[in-house]
Amino acid sequence: MRSKRATGAAMVGFALAANIPFALLVDRFGYDDVLREPPLQVLVAFRAGGPELILIWLAFAVCALGFLWVSAWTGAAIRASGGRWPVWAAAAGAASAVAQAVGLSRWVFVVPGLADRALDGSAAESAVAVGTYQALHQFAGVAIGEWLGQTLLAAWTLAVGLALVGGPVARGAWTRGLGGVALLLAPLWIVGQVELLATVDPAFPEFQITQWVFTAWLGWLLALGVTWLVQGETK
């Protein structure tokens, strides 16, 4: 039986840890706005960051994998409280962690070599490297990391919100309020995904809210983690 206290500690640790590489990428790489720039410009900015930027991306990918434990422990704590935690919610949380880790890992293991060939190779090598980067970015980054990973995370957040707004898991107005915030964040995240379609066809609108929704989600997870730490053990 997983306690709320242990789960809350995991939530707090994850939120604080994930915020560090995320904030560093925003500050030093212009994330995530830079990803919508022309491919060669992105590769120039990436290589300018040096080995330190690669390590920041690695830390972000490791943090994404850390959500596997947060997701599993959250479901266990909700069930231990007598709440309902559907199988699809557990699967969504785990799959989201893996999808986002895979998408982020491209910056560690593939993009450095592409940046070197794009900037130091012949014109032909540069063209191939830029084209490869663009295809990799759209598939591993946009499709797997952003669309699949964040959509699954929104589904997991929705499941937590539903568990918090009613039933035995809800303990007081504050907890129910956090459930309401989760129910608000989930659809906002889906609306933000429309921006991803704009990378394929400019006719789609760009609702550039995903970065802000993610920041708000980290704050929500931190608040929930602190709340469960204060509430103590699941009975």
Tab-separated table of N, CA, C and O in Angstrom, residues 166-213:
chain	number	residue	atom	x	y	z
A	166	GLY	N	-14.329	14.350	-5.991
A	166	GLY	CA	-15.383	13.634	-5.272
A	166	GLY	C	-14.893	12.299	-4.788
A	166	GLY	O	-13.807	11.836	-5.128
A	167	GLY	N	-15.689	11.652	-3.957
A	167	GLY	CA	-15.314	10.344	-3.447
A	167	GLY	C	-14.424	10.440	-2.233
A	167	GLY	O	-14.119	11.519	-1.726
A	168	PRO	N	-13.924	9.303	-1.752
A	168	PRO	CA	-13.155	9.258	-0.519
A	168	PRO	C	-11.786	9.920	-0.598
A	168	PRO	O	-11.176	10.207	0.431
A	169	VAL	N	-11.267	10.156	-1.799
A	169	VAL	CA	-9.949	10.781	-1.925
A	169	VAL	C	-10.018	12.250	-1.544
A	169	VAL	O	-9.061	12.815	-1.009
A	170	ALA	N	-11.144	12.907	-1.850
A	170	ALA	CA	-11.301	14.333	-1.570
A	170	ALA	C	-11.384	14.560	-0.068
A	170	ALA	O	-12.230	13.988	0.614
A	171	ARG	N	-10.503	15.389	0.462
A	171	ARG	CA	-10.500	15.710	1.877
A	171	ARG	C	-10.471	17.223	2.037
A	171	ARG	O	-9.421	17.843	2.115
A	172	GLY	N	-11.652	17.827	2.046
A	172	GLY	CA	-11.737	19.262	2.231
A	172	GLY	C	-11.821	20.022	0.929
A	172	GLY	O	-11.565	19.500	-0.167
A	173	ALA	N	-12.176	21.302	1.055
A	173	ALA	CA	-12.356	22.162	-0.118
A	173	ALA	C	-11.062	22.356	-0.887
A	173	ALA	O	-11.072	22.480	-2.115
A	174	TRP	N	-9.910	22.387	-0.190
A	174	TRP	CA	-8.630	22.614	-0.865
A	174	TRP	C	-8.318	21.472	-1.838
A	174	TRP	O	-7.926	21.718	-2.972
A	175	THR	N	-8.506	20.232	-1.369
A	175	THR	CA	-8.236	19.090	-2.238
A	175	THR	C	-9.183	19.072	-3.430
A	175	THR	O	-8.768	18.808	-4.563
A	176	ARG	N	-10.457	19.348	-3.171
A	176	ARG	CA	-11.415	19.406	-4.286
A	176	ARG	C	-11.059	20.537	-5.248
A	176	ARG	O	-11.237	20.414	-6.462
A	177	GLY	N	-10.540	21.645	-4.695
A	177	GLY	CA	-10.108	22.748	-5.556
A	177	GLY	C	-8.961	22.346	-6.464
A	177	GLY	O	-8.924	22.724	-7.642
A	178	LEU	N	-8.018	21.576	-5.923
A	178	LEU	CA	-6.918	21.076	-6.755
A	178	LEU	C	-7.442	20.144	-7.839
A	178	LEU	O	-6.909	20.111	-8.953
A	179	GLY	N	-8.484	19.390	-7.510
A	179	GLY	CA	-9.122	18.553	-8.524
A	179	GLY	C	-9.726	19.395	-9.624
A	179	GLY	O	-9.620	19.060	-10.814
A	180	GLY	N	-10.348	20.506	-9.240
A	180	GLY	CA	-10.923	21.404	-10.238
A	180	GLY	C	-9.862	22.014	-11.133
A	180	GLY	O	-10.069	22.178	-12.342
A	181	VAL	N	-8.706	22.355	-10.549
A	181	VAL	CA	-7.597	22.899	-11.358
A	181	VAL	C	-7.140	21.861	-12.376
A	181	VAL	O	-6.868	22.195	-13.541
A	182	ALA	N	-7.047	20.603	-11.958
A	182	ALA	CA	-6.645	19.537	-12.881
A	182	ALA	C	-7.636	19.409	-14.029
A	182	ALA	O	-7.243	19.236	-15.196
A	183	LEU	N	-8.915	19.501	-13.707
A	183	LEU	CA	-9.941	19.398	-14.751
A	183	LEU	C	-9.894	20.581	-15.708
A	183	LEU	O	-10.329	20.477	-16.856
A	184	LEU	N	-9.365	21.706	-15.254
A	184	LEU	CA	-9.200	22.873	-16.124
A	184	LEU	C	-7.947	22.747	-16.985
A	184	LEU	O	-7.958	23.087	-18.172
A	185	LEU	N	-6.862	22.247	-16.394
A	185	LEU	CA	-5.597	22.147	-17.122
A	185	LEU	C	-5.669	21.135	-18.257
A	185	LEU	O	-5.079	21.351	-19.330
A	186	ALA	N	-6.359	20.020	-18.049
A	186	ALA	CA	-6.401	18.957	-19.058
A	186	ALA	C	-6.922	19.448	-20.410
A	186	ALA	O	-6.261	19.252	-21.439
A	187	PRO	N	-8.092	20.106	-20.473
A	187	PRO	CA	-8.551	20.578	-21.790
A	187	PRO	C	-7.694	21.707	-22.351
A	187	PRO	O	-7.551	21.817	-23.579
A	188	LEU	N	-7.119	22.554	-21.487
A	188	LEU	CA	-6.236	23.608	-21.981
A	188	LEU	C	-5.021	23.003	-22.685
A	188	LEU	O	-4.546	23.524	-23.695
A	189	TRP	N	-4.534	21.896	-22.137
A	189	TRP	CA	-3.403	21.210	-22.756
A	189	TRP	C	-3.771	20.706	-24.144
A	189	TRP	O	-2.987	20.805	-25.089
A	190	ILE	N	-4.977	20.187	-24.277
A	190	ILE	CA	-5.424	19.689	-25.575
A	190	ILE	C	-5.572	20.834	-26.569
A	190	ILE	O	-5.186	20.712	-27.737
A	191	VAL	N	-6.102	21.968	-26.114
A	191	VAL	CA	-6.211	23.143	-26.987
A	191	VAL	C	-4.828	23.571	-27.473
A	191	VAL	O	-4.633	23.915	-28.647
A	192	GLY	N	-3.858	23.532	-26.569
A	192	GLY	CA	-2.504	23.916	-26.951
A	192	GLY	C	-1.898	23.015	-28.009
A	192	GLY	O	-0.991	23.432	-28.745
A	193	GLN	N	-2.395	21.777	-28.122
A	193	GLN	CA	-1.852	20.845	-29.109
A	193	GLN	C	-2.150	21.271	-30.546
A	193	GLN	O	-1.505	20.796	-31.477
A	194	VAL	N	-3.116	22.174	-30.716
A	194	VAL	CA	-3.422	22.659	-32.072
A	194	VAL	C	-2.194	23.315	-32.679
A	194	VAL	O	-1.984	23.289	-33.900
A	195	GLU	N	-1.348	23.907	-31.829
A	195	GLU	CA	-0.126	24.539	-32.320
A	195	GLU	C	0.747	23.542	-33.074
A	195	GLU	O	1.454	23.908	-34.028
A	196	LEU	N	0.712	22.282	-32.663
A	196	LEU	CA	1.534	21.262	-33.316
A	196	LEU	C	1.101	21.054	-34.760
A	196	LEU	O	1.922	20.772	-35.629
A	197	LEU	N	-0.193	21.180	-35.025
A	197	LEU	CA	-0.679	21.044	-36.394
A	197	LEU	C	-0.182	22.184	-37.273
A	197	LEU	O	-0.034	22.024	-38.483
A	198	ALA	N	0.083	23.321	-36.644
A	198	ALA	CA	0.592	24.472	-37.402
A	198	ALA	C	2.000	24.226	-37.915
A	198	ALA	O	2.449	24.908	-38.846
A	199	THR	N	2.718	23.256	-37.318
A	199	THR	CA	4.047	22.925	-37.835
A	199	THR	C	3.953	22.136	-39.134
A	199	THR	O	4.940	22.001	-39.846
A	200	VAL	N	2.767	21.617	-39.414
A	200	VAL	CA	2.535	20.870	-40.650
A	200	VAL	C	1.848	21.741	-41.689
A	200	VAL	O	2.189	21.718	-42.879
A	201	ASP	N	0.856	22.529	-41.235
A	201	ASP	CA	0.091	23.406	-42.126
A	201	ASP	C	-0.130	24.745	-41.425
A	201	ASP	O	-0.820	24.803	-40.409
A	202	PRO	N	0.459	25.824	-41.933
A	202	PRO	CA	0.328	27.135	-41.303
A	202	PRO	C	-1.120	27.631	-41.210
A	202	PRO	O	-1.385	28.607	-40.503
A	203	ALA	N	-2.034	26.965	-41.899
A	203	ALA	CA	-3.431	27.384	-41.835
A	203	ALA	C	-4.037	27.150	-40.454
A	203	ALA	O	-5.015	27.798	-40.084
A	204	PHE	N	-3.435	26.231	-39.686
A	204	PHE	CA	-3.938	25.979	-38.335
A	204	PHE	C	-3.505	27.116	-37.407
A	204	PHE	O	-2.391	27.631	-37.529
A	205	PRO	N	-4.355	27.496	-36.463
A	205	PRO	CA	-3.998	28.568	-35.524
A	205	PRO	C	-2.912	28.108	-34.559
A	205	PRO	O	-2.764	26.912	-34.299
A	206	GLU	N	-2.145	29.065	-34.043
A	206	GLU	CA	-1.092	28.764	-33.082
A	206	GLU	C	-1.501	29.272	-31.706
A	206	GLU	O	-1.308	30.431	-31.379
A	207	PHE	N	-2.088	28.393	-30.905
A	207	PHE	CA	-2.409	28.745	-29.524
A	207	PHE	C	-1.176	28.446	-28.672
A	207	PHE	O	-1.027	27.347	-28.160
A	208	GLN	N	-0.309	29.415	-28.552
A	208	GLN	CA	0.970	29.184	-27.886
A	208	GLN	C	0.794	29.268	-26.364
A	208	GLN	O	1.262	30.203	-25.701
A	209	ILE	N	0.145	28.242	-25.823
A	209	ILE	CA	-0.130	28.218	-24.392
A	209	ILE	C	0.471	26.992	-23.706
A	209	ILE	O	0.426	26.899	-22.481
A	210	THR	N	1.042	26.074	-24.492
A	210	THR	CA	1.509	24.810	-23.918
A	210	THR	C	2.573	25.030	-22.860
A	210	THR	O	2.554	24.390	-21.800
A	211	GLN	N	3.523	25.923	-23.111
A	211	GLN	CA	4.581	26.178	-22.133
A	211	GLN	C	4.005	26.686	-20.823
A	211	GLN	O	4.427	26.280	-19.737
A	212	TRP	N	2.993	27.543	-20.924
A	212	TRP	CA	2.385	28.103	-19.714
A	212	TRP	C	1.528	27.067	-19.001
A	212	TRP	O	1.470	27.029	-17.769
A	213	VAL	N	0.878	26.202	-19.782
A	213	VAL	CA	0.085	25.134	-19.172
A	213	VAL	C	1.004	24.162	-18.434
A	213	VAL	O	0.695	23.714	-17.323
